[in-house]
mmCIF file with all atom_site columns, C-alpha atoms in Angstrom:
data_model
loop_
_atom_site.group_PDB
_atom_site.id
_atom_site.type_symbol
_atom_site.label_atom_id
_atom_site.label_alt_id
_atom_site.label_comp_id
_atom_site.label_asym_id
_atom_site.label_entity_id
_atom_site.label_seq_id
_atom_site.pdbx_PDB_ins_code
_atom_site.Cartn_x
_atom_site.Cartn_y
_atom_site.Cartn_z
_atom_site.occupancy
_atom_site.B_iso_or_equiv
_atom_site.pdbx_formal_charge
_atom_site.auth_seq_id
_atom_site.auth_comp_id
_atom_site.auth_asym_id
_atom_site.auth_atom_id
_atom_site.pdbx_PDB_model_num
ATOM 1   C CA . LYS A 1 1   ? 205.424 15.677  21.517  1.00 67.00 ? 131 LYS A CA 1
ATOM 2   C CA . ALA A 1 2   ? 203.635 16.052  18.891  1.00 79.00 ? 132 ALA A CA 1
ATOM 3   C CA . GLY A 1 3   ? 203.717 13.491  15.968  1.00 93.00 ? 133 GLY A CA 1
ATOM 4   C CA . VAL A 1 4   ? 204.495 14.488  12.151  1.00 97.00 ? 134 VAL A CA 1
ATOM 5   C CA . THR A 1 5   ? 201.822 17.882  10.957  1.00 97.00 ? 135 THR A CA 1
ATOM 6   C CA . GLN A 1 6   ? 200.876 17.228  7.219   1.00 98.00 ? 136 GLN A CA 1
ATOM 7   C CA . THR A 1 7   ? 198.255 19.825  6.084   1.00 96.00 ? 137 THR A CA 1
ATOM 8   C CA . PRO A 1 8   ? 196.105 19.804  4.330   1.00 97.00 ? 138 PRO A CA 1
ATOM 9   C CA . ARG A 1 9   ? 194.860 16.434  4.755   1.00 97.00 ? 139 ARG A CA 1
ATOM 10  C CA . TYR A 1 10  ? 192.980 16.387  1.107   1.00 97.00 ? 140 TYR A CA 1
ATOM 11  C CA . LEU A 1 11  ? 193.156 18.227  -1.054  1.00 96.00 ? 141 LEU A CA 1
ATOM 12  C CA . ILE A 1 12  ? 191.516 18.647  -5.402  1.00 97.00 ? 142 ILE A CA 1
ATOM 13  C CA . LYS A 1 13  ? 192.949 19.997  -7.664  1.00 97.00 ? 143 LYS A CA 1
ATOM 14  C CA . THR A 1 14  ? 191.994 20.358  -12.013 1.00 97.00 ? 144 THR A CA 1
ATOM 15  C CA . ARG A 1 15  ? 194.740 18.985  -14.597 1.00 97.00 ? 145 ARG A CA 1
ATOM 16  C CA . GLY A 1 16  ? 197.448 21.995  -15.251 1.00 97.00 ? 146 GLY A CA 1
ATOM 17  C CA . GLN A 1 17  ? 197.579 23.219  -11.782 1.00 97.00 ? 147 GLN A CA 1
ATOM 18  C CA . GLN A 1 18  ? 199.596 23.828  -8.947  1.00 97.00 ? 148 GLN A CA 1
ATOM 19  C CA . VAL A 1 19  ? 199.434 22.541  -5.543  1.00 97.00 ? 149 VAL A CA 1
ATOM 20  C CA . THR A 1 20  ? 202.246 22.955  -1.834  1.00 98.00 ? 150 THR A CA 1
ATOM 21  C CA . LEU A 1 21  ? 202.051 20.499  0.956   1.00 98.00 ? 151 LEU A CA 1
ATOM 22  C CA . SER A 1 22  ? 203.316 21.177  4.446   1.00 98.00 ? 152 SER A CA 1
ATOM 23  C CA . CYS A 1 23  ? 204.671 18.626  6.452   1.00 98.00 ? 153 CYS A CA 1
ATOM 24  C CA . SER A 1 24  ? 206.078 19.764  10.133  1.00 98.00 ? 154 SER A CA 1
ATOM 25  C CA . PRO A 1 25  ? 208.633 17.356  11.795  1.00 97.00 ? 155 PRO A CA 1
ATOM 26  C CA . ILE A 1 26  ? 208.839 15.937  15.070  1.00 96.00 ? 156 ILE A CA 1
ATOM 27  C CA . SER A 1 27  ? 209.910 19.128  17.156  1.00 95.00 ? 157 SER A CA 1
ATOM 28  C CA . GLY A 1 28  ? 213.732 18.234  16.832  1.00 94.00 ? 158 GLY A CA 1
ATOM 29  C CA . HIS A 1 29  ? 214.112 16.033  13.870  1.00 95.00 ? 159 HIS A CA 1
ATOM 30  C CA . ARG A 1 30  ? 215.621 17.035  11.027  1.00 95.00 ? 160 ARG A CA 1
ATOM 31  C CA . SER A 1 31  ? 214.804 15.488  7.973   1.00 95.00 ? 161 SER A CA 1
ATOM 32  C CA . VAL A 1 32  ? 211.642 15.347  6.162   1.00 97.00 ? 162 VAL A CA 1
ATOM 33  C CA . SER A 1 33  ? 211.204 12.823  3.462   1.00 97.00 ? 163 SER A CA 1
ATOM 34  C CA . TRP A 1 34  ? 208.883 12.501  1.174   1.00 98.00 ? 164 TRP A CA 1
ATOM 35  C CA . TYR A 1 35  ? 207.056 9.294   -0.500  1.00 97.00 ? 165 TYR A CA 1
ATOM 36  C CA . GLN A 1 36  ? 204.294 9.131   -2.790  1.00 97.00 ? 166 GLN A CA 1
ATOM 37  C CA . GLN A 1 37  ? 201.794 5.771   -1.523  1.00 95.00 ? 167 GLN A CA 1
ATOM 38  C CA . THR A 1 38  ? 200.182 4.997   -4.219  1.00 92.00 ? 168 THR A CA 1
ATOM 39  C CA . PRO A 1 39  ? 197.034 1.643   -4.104  1.00 85.00 ? 169 PRO A CA 1
ATOM 40  C CA . GLY A 1 40  ? 199.878 -0.226  -6.747  1.00 79.00 ? 170 GLY A CA 1
ATOM 41  C CA . GLN A 1 41  ? 203.007 1.382   -6.374  1.00 86.00 ? 171 GLN A CA 1
ATOM 42  C CA . GLY A 1 42  ? 203.275 1.286   -2.906  1.00 89.00 ? 172 GLY A CA 1
ATOM 43  C CA . LEU A 1 43  ? 205.556 3.842   -1.637  1.00 94.00 ? 173 LEU A CA 1
ATOM 44  C CA . GLN A 1 44  ? 207.781 5.704   -3.765  1.00 95.00 ? 174 GLN A CA 1
ATOM 45  C CA . PHE A 1 45  ? 210.988 7.878   -2.323  1.00 95.00 ? 175 PHE A CA 1
ATOM 46  C CA . LEU A 1 46  ? 210.254 11.791  -3.346  1.00 97.00 ? 176 LEU A CA 1
ATOM 47  C CA . PHE A 1 47  ? 214.009 13.339  -1.397  1.00 95.00 ? 177 PHE A CA 1
ATOM 48  C CA . GLU A 1 48  ? 215.374 13.502  1.284   1.00 95.00 ? 178 GLU A CA 1
ATOM 49  C CA . TYR A 1 49  ? 216.324 17.013  3.230   1.00 96.00 ? 179 TYR A CA 1
ATOM 50  C CA . PHE A 1 50  ? 218.332 17.141  6.127   1.00 95.00 ? 180 PHE A CA 1
ATOM 51  C CA . SER A 1 51  ? 219.278 20.859  7.555   1.00 94.00 ? 181 SER A CA 1
ATOM 52  C CA . GLU A 1 52  ? 217.371 22.752  4.716   1.00 95.00 ? 182 GLU A CA 1
ATOM 53  C CA . THR A 1 53  ? 219.693 20.700  2.172   1.00 95.00 ? 183 THR A CA 1
ATOM 54  C CA . GLN A 1 54  ? 218.226 18.366  0.267   1.00 95.00 ? 184 GLN A CA 1
ATOM 55  C CA . ARG A 1 55  ? 220.369 14.999  0.308   1.00 94.00 ? 185 ARG A CA 1
ATOM 56  C CA . ASN A 1 56  ? 218.357 12.742  -2.098  1.00 93.00 ? 186 ASN A CA 1
ATOM 57  C CA . LYS A 1 57  ? 215.845 12.263  -4.418  1.00 93.00 ? 187 LYS A CA 1
ATOM 58  C CA . GLY A 1 58  ? 213.426 9.914   -6.398  1.00 93.00 ? 188 GLY A CA 1
ATOM 59  C CA . ASN A 1 59  ? 212.745 9.513   -10.136 1.00 93.00 ? 189 ASN A CA 1
ATOM 60  C CA . PHE A 1 60  ? 210.161 12.423  -10.404 1.00 96.00 ? 190 PHE A CA 1
ATOM 61  C CA . PRO A 1 61  ? 210.533 13.780  -13.036 1.00 96.00 ? 191 PRO A CA 1
ATOM 62  C CA . GLY A 1 62  ? 211.112 17.976  -12.131 1.00 96.00 ? 192 GLY A CA 1
ATOM 63  C CA . ARG A 1 63  ? 206.966 18.715  -12.252 1.00 97.00 ? 193 ARG A CA 1
ATOM 64  C CA . PHE A 1 64  ? 207.386 17.891  -8.236  1.00 98.00 ? 194 PHE A CA 1
ATOM 65  C CA . SER A 1 65  ? 210.205 20.269  -6.366  1.00 97.00 ? 195 SER A CA 1
ATOM 66  C CA . GLY A 1 66  ? 210.907 20.325  -2.494  1.00 97.00 ? 196 GLY A CA 1
ATOM 67  C CA . ARG A 1 67  ? 212.223 22.641  -0.052  1.00 97.00 ? 197 ARG A CA 1
ATOM 68  C CA . GLN A 1 68  ? 212.890 22.749  3.634   1.00 98.00 ? 198 GLN A CA 1
ATOM 69  C CA . PHE A 1 69  ? 212.882 25.813  6.151   1.00 97.00 ? 199 PHE A CA 1
ATOM 70  C CA . SER A 1 70  ? 215.573 26.894  8.676   1.00 96.00 ? 200 SER A CA 1
ATOM 71  C CA . ASN A 1 71  ? 212.605 25.335  11.235  1.00 94.00 ? 201 ASN A CA 1
ATOM 72  C CA . SER A 1 72  ? 212.468 21.929  9.518   1.00 96.00 ? 202 SER A CA 1
ATOM 73  C CA . ARG A 1 73  ? 209.015 22.694  8.287   1.00 97.00 ? 203 ARG A CA 1
ATOM 74  C CA . SER A 1 74  ? 208.991 21.565  4.498   1.00 98.00 ? 204 SER A CA 1
ATOM 75  C CA . GLU A 1 75  ? 207.235 21.970  1.590   1.00 98.00 ? 205 GLU A CA 1
ATOM 76  C CA . MET A 1 76  ? 206.253 20.091  -1.169  1.00 98.00 ? 206 MET A CA 1
ATOM 77  C CA . ASN A 1 77  ? 205.339 21.390  -4.340  1.00 98.00 ? 207 ASN A CA 1
ATOM 78  C CA . VAL A 1 78  ? 204.040 19.760  -8.079  1.00 97.00 ? 208 VAL A CA 1
ATOM 79  C CA . SER A 1 79  ? 203.702 22.472  -10.332 1.00 95.00 ? 209 SER A CA 1
ATOM 80  C CA . THR A 1 80  ? 201.037 21.601  -13.873 1.00 96.00 ? 210 THR A CA 1
ATOM 81  C CA . LEU A 1 81  ? 198.993 18.480  -12.710 1.00 97.00 ? 211 LEU A CA 1
ATOM 82  C CA . GLU A 1 82  ? 198.246 14.896  -14.148 1.00 97.00 ? 212 GLU A CA 1
ATOM 83  C CA . LEU A 1 83  ? 195.864 12.908  -13.544 1.00 96.00 ? 213 LEU A CA 1
ATOM 84  C CA . GLY A 1 84  ? 198.156 10.004  -12.539 1.00 95.00 ? 214 GLY A CA 1
ATOM 85  C CA . ASP A 1 85  ? 199.533 11.954  -9.222  1.00 97.00 ? 215 ASP A CA 1
ATOM 86  C CA . SER A 1 86  ? 196.810 11.339  -7.521  1.00 97.00 ? 216 SER A CA 1
ATOM 87  C CA . ALA A 1 87  ? 198.067 9.915   -4.622  1.00 97.00 ? 217 ALA A CA 1
ATOM 88  C CA . LEU A 1 88  ? 198.551 10.197  -0.935  1.00 97.00 ? 218 LEU A CA 1
ATOM 89  C CA . TYR A 1 89  ? 201.600 11.530  -0.248  1.00 98.00 ? 219 TYR A CA 1
ATOM 90  C CA . LEU A 1 90  ? 203.398 11.249  2.986   1.00 98.00 ? 220 LEU A CA 1
ATOM 91  C CA . CYS A 1 91  ? 206.168 12.847  5.209   1.00 97.00 ? 221 CYS A CA 1
ATOM 92  C CA . ALA A 1 92  ? 207.886 10.810  7.114   1.00 97.00 ? 222 ALA A CA 1
ATOM 93  C CA . SER A 1 93  ? 210.821 13.288  9.443   1.00 96.00 ? 223 SER A CA 1
ATOM 94  C CA . SER A 1 94  ? 213.510 11.384  11.702  1.00 94.00 ? 224 SER A CA 1
ATOM 95  C CA . LEU A 1 95  ? 216.625 12.374  13.474  1.00 92.00 ? 225 LEU A CA 1
ATOM 96  C CA . GLY A 1 96  ? 219.239 12.385  10.321  1.00 89.00 ? 226 GLY A CA 1
ATOM 97  C CA . LEU A 1 97  ? 221.856 11.566  11.392  1.00 88.00 ? 227 LEU A CA 1
ATOM 98  C CA . SER A 1 98  ? 222.041 7.729   10.487  1.00 84.00 ? 228 SER A CA 1
ATOM 99  C CA . ASP A 1 99  ? 220.190 5.623   7.037   1.00 78.00 ? 229 ASP A CA 1
ATOM 100 C CA . ARG A 1 100 ? 219.506 3.177   9.436   1.00 82.00 ? 230 ARG A CA 1
ATOM 101 C CA . GLU A 1 101 ? 217.030 5.606   12.029  1.00 87.00 ? 231 GLU A CA 1
ATOM 102 C CA . LYS A 1 102 ? 212.926 4.702   12.741  1.00 90.00 ? 232 LYS A CA 1
ATOM 103 C CA . LEU A 1 103 ? 210.605 7.144   10.696  1.00 94.00 ? 233 LEU A CA 1
ATOM 104 C CA . PHE A 1 104 ? 207.724 8.730   11.337  1.00 96.00 ? 234 PHE A CA 1
ATOM 105 C CA . PHE A 1 105 ? 205.142 9.127   9.832   1.00 97.00 ? 235 PHE A CA 1
ATOM 106 C CA . GLY A 1 106 ? 202.288 11.881  8.739   1.00 97.00 ? 236 GLY A CA 1
ATOM 107 C CA . SER A 1 107 ? 198.994 11.369  7.930   1.00 96.00 ? 237 SER A CA 1
ATOM 108 C CA . GLY A 1 108 ? 199.589 12.105  4.755   1.00 97.00 ? 238 GLY A CA 1
ATOM 109 C CA . THR A 1 109 ? 197.920 14.229  2.166   1.00 98.00 ? 239 THR A CA 1
ATOM 110 C CA . GLN A 1 110 ? 195.072 12.163  -0.757  1.00 97.00 ? 240 GLN A CA 1
ATOM 111 C CA . LEU A 1 111 ? 196.104 14.650  -3.497  1.00 98.00 ? 241 LEU A CA 1
ATOM 112 C CA . SER A 1 112 ? 193.116 14.089  -6.236  1.00 97.00 ? 242 SER A CA 1
ATOM 113 C CA . VAL A 1 113 ? 193.654 15.853  -9.691  1.00 97.00 ? 243 VAL A CA 1
ATOM 114 C CA . LEU A 1 114 ? 190.321 15.599  -11.998 1.00 95.00 ? 244 LEU A CA 1
ATOM 115 C CA . ALA B 2 1   ? 219.611 -1.797  -9.301  1.00 75.00 ? 144 ALA B CA 1
ATOM 116 C CA . GLN B 2 2   ? 217.814 -1.377  -5.196  1.00 85.00 ? 145 GLN B CA 1
ATOM 117 C CA . ARG B 2 3   ? 214.601 -3.302  -5.222  1.00 91.00 ? 146 ARG B CA 1
ATOM 118 C CA . VAL B 2 4   ? 212.486 -4.540  -1.831  1.00 95.00 ? 147 VAL B CA 1
ATOM 119 C CA . THR B 2 5   ? 209.679 -7.888  -3.704  1.00 96.00 ? 148 THR B CA 1
ATOM 120 C CA . GLN B 2 6   ? 206.503 -8.849  -1.261  1.00 97.00 ? 149 GLN B CA 1
ATOM 121 C CA . PRO B 2 7   ? 205.725 -10.911 -4.117  1.00 96.00 ? 150 PRO B CA 1
ATOM 122 C CA . GLU B 2 8   ? 201.895 -11.279 -1.864  1.00 95.00 ? 151 GLU B CA 1
ATOM 123 C CA . LYS B 2 9   ? 199.551 -8.768  -2.243  1.00 95.00 ? 152 LYS B CA 1
ATOM 124 C CA . LEU B 2 10  ? 196.948 -10.398 0.324   1.00 97.00 ? 153 LEU B CA 1
ATOM 125 C CA . LEU B 2 11  ? 197.944 -13.295 2.878   1.00 97.00 ? 154 LEU B CA 1
ATOM 126 C CA . SER B 2 12  ? 194.777 -14.465 5.148   1.00 97.00 ? 155 SER B CA 1
ATOM 127 C CA . VAL B 2 13  ? 195.570 -16.630 7.954   1.00 97.00 ? 156 VAL B CA 1
ATOM 128 C CA . PHE B 2 14  ? 193.074 -17.805 11.600  1.00 97.00 ? 157 PHE B CA 1
ATOM 129 C CA . LYS B 2 15  ? 193.485 -17.224 14.145  1.00 97.00 ? 158 LYS B CA 1
ATOM 130 C CA . GLY B 2 16  ? 196.562 -19.211 15.890  1.00 97.00 ? 159 GLY B CA 1
ATOM 131 C CA . ALA B 2 17  ? 197.782 -20.432 12.070  1.00 97.00 ? 160 ALA B CA 1
ATOM 132 C CA . PRO B 2 18  ? 201.561 -19.231 11.606  1.00 97.00 ? 161 PRO B CA 1
ATOM 133 C CA . VAL B 2 19  ? 202.480 -16.074 9.504   1.00 97.00 ? 162 VAL B CA 1
ATOM 134 C CA . GLU B 2 20  ? 205.693 -15.621 7.482   1.00 97.00 ? 163 GLU B CA 1
ATOM 135 C CA . LEU B 2 21  ? 205.723 -12.881 5.440   1.00 98.00 ? 164 LEU B CA 1
ATOM 136 C CA . LYS B 2 22  ? 207.993 -12.319 2.580   1.00 97.00 ? 165 LYS B CA 1
ATOM 137 C CA . CYS B 2 23  ? 210.877 -9.779  1.461   1.00 97.00 ? 166 CYS B CA 1
ATOM 138 C CA . ASN B 2 24  ? 213.010 -10.447 -0.497  1.00 96.00 ? 167 ASN B CA 1
ATOM 139 C CA . TYR B 2 25  ? 215.140 -7.527  -1.588  1.00 94.00 ? 168 TYR B CA 1
ATOM 140 C CA . SER B 2 26  ? 218.319 -6.626  -4.246  1.00 92.00 ? 169 SER B CA 1
ATOM 141 C CA . TYR B 2 27  ? 221.462 -4.098  -3.103  1.00 85.00 ? 170 TYR B CA 1
ATOM 142 C CA . SER B 2 28  ? 225.158 -4.484  -3.767  1.00 76.00 ? 171 SER B CA 1
ATOM 143 C CA . GLY B 2 29  ? 226.295 -3.485  -0.626  1.00 76.00 ? 172 GLY B CA 1
ATOM 144 C CA . SER B 2 30  ? 225.040 -3.903  3.156   1.00 77.00 ? 173 SER B CA 1
ATOM 145 C CA . PRO B 2 31  ? 221.809 -2.689  3.838   1.00 84.00 ? 174 PRO B CA 1
ATOM 146 C CA . GLU B 2 32  ? 219.652 -2.282  7.070   1.00 90.00 ? 175 GLU B CA 1
ATOM 147 C CA . LEU B 2 33  ? 216.072 -3.345  7.084   1.00 93.00 ? 176 LEU B CA 1
ATOM 148 C CA . PHE B 2 34  ? 212.884 -3.252  8.031   1.00 94.00 ? 177 PHE B CA 1
ATOM 149 C CA . TRP B 2 35  ? 209.924 -3.889  8.722   1.00 96.00 ? 178 TRP B CA 1
ATOM 150 C CA . TYR B 2 36  ? 206.298 -1.125  8.539   1.00 96.00 ? 179 TYR B CA 1
ATOM 151 C CA . VAL B 2 37  ? 203.240 -1.937  9.303   1.00 96.00 ? 180 VAL B CA 1
ATOM 152 C CA . GLN B 2 38  ? 199.756 0.544   8.933   1.00 95.00 ? 181 GLN B CA 1
ATOM 153 C CA . TYR B 2 39  ? 196.989 -0.452  10.792  1.00 96.00 ? 182 TYR B CA 1
ATOM 154 C CA . SER B 2 40  ? 193.251 0.487   9.820   1.00 94.00 ? 183 SER B CA 1
ATOM 155 C CA . ARG B 2 41  ? 193.164 3.811   10.481  1.00 92.00 ? 184 ARG B CA 1
ATOM 156 C CA . GLN B 2 42  ? 196.590 4.813   12.110  1.00 94.00 ? 185 GLN B CA 1
ATOM 157 C CA . ARG B 2 43  ? 199.476 6.146   11.040  1.00 95.00 ? 186 ARG B CA 1
ATOM 158 C CA . LEU B 2 44  ? 202.494 3.939   9.336   1.00 95.00 ? 187 LEU B CA 1
ATOM 159 C CA . GLN B 2 45  ? 204.543 3.144   11.635  1.00 95.00 ? 188 GLN B CA 1
ATOM 160 C CA . LEU B 2 46  ? 207.578 1.299   12.742  1.00 94.00 ? 189 LEU B CA 1
ATOM 161 C CA . LEU B 2 47  ? 207.199 -2.874  13.709  1.00 94.00 ? 190 LEU B CA 1
ATOM 162 C CA . LEU B 2 48  ? 210.909 -3.190  13.648  1.00 92.00 ? 191 LEU B CA 1
ATOM 163 C CA . ARG B 2 49  ? 214.490 -3.123  12.524  1.00 89.00 ? 192 ARG B CA 1
ATOM 164 C CA . HIS B 2 50  ? 217.178 -6.440  11.738  1.00 85.00 ? 193 HIS B CA 1
ATOM 165 C CA . ILE B 2 51  ? 219.761 -4.054  13.730  1.00 77.00 ? 194 ILE B CA 1
ATOM 166 C CA . SER B 2 52  ? 217.374 -4.041  16.587  1.00 77.00 ? 195 SER B CA 1
ATOM 167 C CA . ARG B 2 53  ? 217.299 -7.805  16.896  1.00 73.00 ? 196 ARG B CA 1
ATOM 168 C CA . GLU B 2 54  ? 214.083 -7.073  18.635  1.00 76.00 ? 197 GLU B CA 1
ATOM 169 C CA . SER B 2 55  ? 211.024 -8.866  18.781  1.00 78.00 ? 198 SER B CA 1
ATOM 170 C CA . ILE B 2 56  ? 207.472 -6.771  18.960  1.00 84.00 ? 199 ILE B CA 1
ATOM 171 C CA . LYS B 2 57  ? 204.254 -8.246  19.426  1.00 90.00 ? 200 LYS B CA 1
ATOM 172 C CA . GLY B 2 58  ? 205.547 -11.205 18.708  1.00 91.00 ? 201 GLY B CA 1
ATOM 173 C CA . PHE B 2 59  ? 206.717 -10.931 15.656  1.00 94.00 ? 202 PHE B CA 1
ATOM 174 C CA . THR B 2 60  ? 210.536 -11.763 14.160  1.00 93.00 ? 203 THR B CA 1
ATOM 175 C CA . ALA B 2 61  ? 212.367 -11.597 11.055  1.00 93.00 ? 204 ALA B CA 1
ATOM 176 C CA . ASP B 2 62  ? 215.624 -12.792 10.455  1.00 87.00 ? 205 ASP B CA 1
ATOM 177 C CA . LEU B 2 63  ? 218.103 -11.390 7.575   1.00 88.00 ? 206 LEU B CA 1
ATOM 178 C CA . ASN B 2 64  ? 218.724 -14.465 4.701   1.00 89.00 ? 207 ASN B CA 1
ATOM 179 C CA . LYS B 2 65  ? 221.412 -12.639 3.093   1.00 86.00 ? 208 LYS B CA 1
ATOM 180 C CA . GLY B 2 66  ? 223.130 -15.374 1.281   1.00 88.00 ? 209 GLY B CA 1
ATOM 181 C CA . GLU B 2 67  ? 218.818 -15.871 -0.538  1.00 89.00 ? 210 GLU B CA 1
ATOM 182 C CA . THR B 2 68  ? 219.003 -12.051 0.071   1.00 92.00 ? 211 THR B CA 1
ATOM 183 C CA . SER B 2 69  ? 215.680 -12.273 2.369   1.00 93.00 ? 212 SER B CA 1
ATOM 184 C CA . PHE B 2 70  ? 214.150 -10.821 5.470   1.00 94.00 ? 213 PHE B CA 1
ATOM 185 C CA . HIS B 2 71  ? 210.714 -12.574 6.015   1.00 96.00 ? 214 HIS B CA 1
ATOM 186 C CA . LEU B 2 72  ? 208.428 -11.006 8.853   1.00 96.00 ? 215 LEU B CA 1
ATOM 187 C CA . LYS B 2 73  ? 207.116 -14.147 10.973  1.00 95.00 ? 216 LYS B CA 1
ATOM 188 C CA . LYS B 2 74  ? 205.046 -15.019 13.632  1.00 96.00 ? 217 LYS B CA 1
ATOM 189 C CA . PRO B 2 75  ? 203.876 -17.947 15.401  1.00 96.00 ? 218 PRO B CA 1
ATOM 190 C CA . PHE B 2 76  ? 200.812 -17.423 16.414  1.00 97.00 ? 219 PHE B CA 1
ATOM 191 C CA . ALA B 2 77  ? 198.204 -14.563 14.377  1.00 97.00 ? 220 ALA B CA 1
ATOM 192 C CA . GLN B 2 78  ? 196.059 -12.194 16.465  1.00 97.00 ? 221 GLN B CA 1
ATOM 193 C CA . GLU B 2 79  ? 193.485 -10.679 15.237  1.00 96.00 ? 222 GLU B CA 1
ATOM 194 C CA . GLU B 2 80  ? 194.718 -7.378  16.043  1.00 96.00 ? 223 GLU B CA 1
ATOM 195 C CA . ASP B 2 81  ? 197.337 -8.009  13.477  1.00 97.00 ? 224 ASP B CA 1
ATOM 196 C CA . SER B 2 82  ? 195.041 -7.749  10.555  1.00 98.00 ? 225 SER B CA 1
ATOM 197 C CA . ALA B 2 83  ? 197.111 -4.985  8.926   1.00 97.00 ? 226 ALA B CA 1
ATOM 198 C CA . MET B 2 84  ? 198.836 -3.757  5.763   1.00 96.00 ? 227 MET B CA 1
ATOM 199 C CA . TYR B 2 85  ? 202.792 -4.341  6.612   1.00 97.00 ? 228 TYR B CA 1
ATOM 200 C CA . TYR B 2 86  ? 205.719 -2.613  4.555   1.00 97.00 ? 229 TYR B CA 1
ATOM 201 C CA . CYS B 2 87  ? 209.081 -4.320  4.069   1.00 97.00 ? 230 CYS B CA 1
ATOM 202 C CA . ALA B 2 88  ? 211.854 -1.439  3.173   1.00 95.00 ? 231 ALA B CA 1
ATOM 203 C CA . LEU B 2 89  ? 215.939 -1.459  2.822   1.00 93.00 ? 232 LEU B CA 1
ATOM 204 C CA . SER B 2 90  ? 217.937 1.077   3.852   1.00 91.00 ? 233 SER B CA 1
ATOM 205 C CA . SER B 2 91  ? 221.215 1.855   1.968   1.00 82.00 ? 234 SER B CA 1
ATOM 206 C CA . SER B 2 92  ? 224.324 3.158   3.269   1.00 77.00 ? 235 SER B CA 1
ATOM 207 C CA . GLY B 2 93  ? 224.948 7.093   2.425   1.00 79.00 ? 236 GLY B CA 1
ATOM 208 C CA . THR B 2 94  ? 221.825 7.362   0.572   1.00 80.00 ? 237 THR B CA 1
ATOM 209 C CA . TYR B 2 95  ? 219.031 8.314   3.508   1.00 85.00 ? 238 TYR B CA 1
ATOM 210 C CA . LYS B 2 96  ? 216.853 6.736   0.774   1.00 88.00 ? 239 LYS B CA 1
ATOM 211 C CA . TYR B 2 97  ? 214.223 4.252   2.893   1.00 92.00 ? 240 TYR B CA 1
ATOM 212 C CA . ILE B 2 98  ? 212.788 1.977   -0.318  1.00 93.00 ? 241 ILE B CA 1
ATOM 213 C CA . PHE B 2 99  ? 210.015 0.187   -0.062  1.00 95.00 ? 242 PHE B CA 1
ATOM 214 C CA . GLY B 2 100 ? 208.325 -2.995  -1.052  1.00 95.00 ? 243 GLY B CA 1
ATOM 215 C CA . THR B 2 101 ? 205.072 -3.205  -2.256  1.00 95.00 ? 244 THR B CA 1
ATOM 216 C CA . GLY B 2 102 ? 203.408 -3.604  0.781   1.00 95.00 ? 245 GLY B CA 1
ATOM 217 C CA . THR B 2 103 ? 200.882 -7.272  1.906   1.00 97.00 ? 246 THR B CA 1
ATOM 218 C CA . ARG B 2 104 ? 198.189 -7.073  3.175   1.00 96.00 ? 247 ARG B CA 1
ATOM 219 C CA . LEU B 2 105 ? 197.498 -9.366  5.924   1.00 98.00 ? 248 LEU B CA 1
ATOM 220 C CA . LYS B 2 106 ? 193.680 -10.498 7.374   1.00 98.00 ? 249 LYS B CA 1
ATOM 221 C CA . VAL B 2 107 ? 193.497 -13.098 10.008  1.00 97.00 ? 250 VAL B CA 1
ATOM 222 C CA . LEU B 2 108 ? 190.210 -14.494 10.091  1.00 96.00 ? 251 LEU B CA 1
ATOM 223 C CA . ALA B 2 109 ? 188.018 -15.594 13.205  1.00 92.00 ? 252 ALA B CA 1
#
């Protein structure tokens, strides 16, 4: 069974640009959640999607957005990039039927904003 | 506000010594607690969760609702336990997991 796949693995952008990150969940998983990981802050919750609907979102500005497609693949978009957006972005998938479930994480996309 | 606190950024112990990684949480309801681990060059993965009351790789964690803690323990540390450990909380109906800032465990030979 293939794991959670995130693309691209690395991204380098400049301030003001926008970026799109992709996440393919494990087959059969309908929930995809996104986290921002930085050395000082740990993992910060961005949002969670289930069957194309956002069920919850974290405390991030509106520049951060996401969506989920009918095949459960998800994308997140960050517009007007700032230096502080440099981080590892992780996505995680699960069945999405309970909030007690095990999360399966991808390897992440390392975003560097110059 | 819901919060998970891991007070130690780094914990170094010698091989064979007991290990305790601290986790405290603040949550008004009935949370579910987890420990996730990230070994070098590997993905973040679930180590154990309170609801399963399991012991994985010799690690156990007990939920203490009075002290709002979920400390991770192992009686005899092994070098392969060296990793980054994250405590996490999920709150009912939110589908949102709150992670602590993590503790790096180094087991010295």
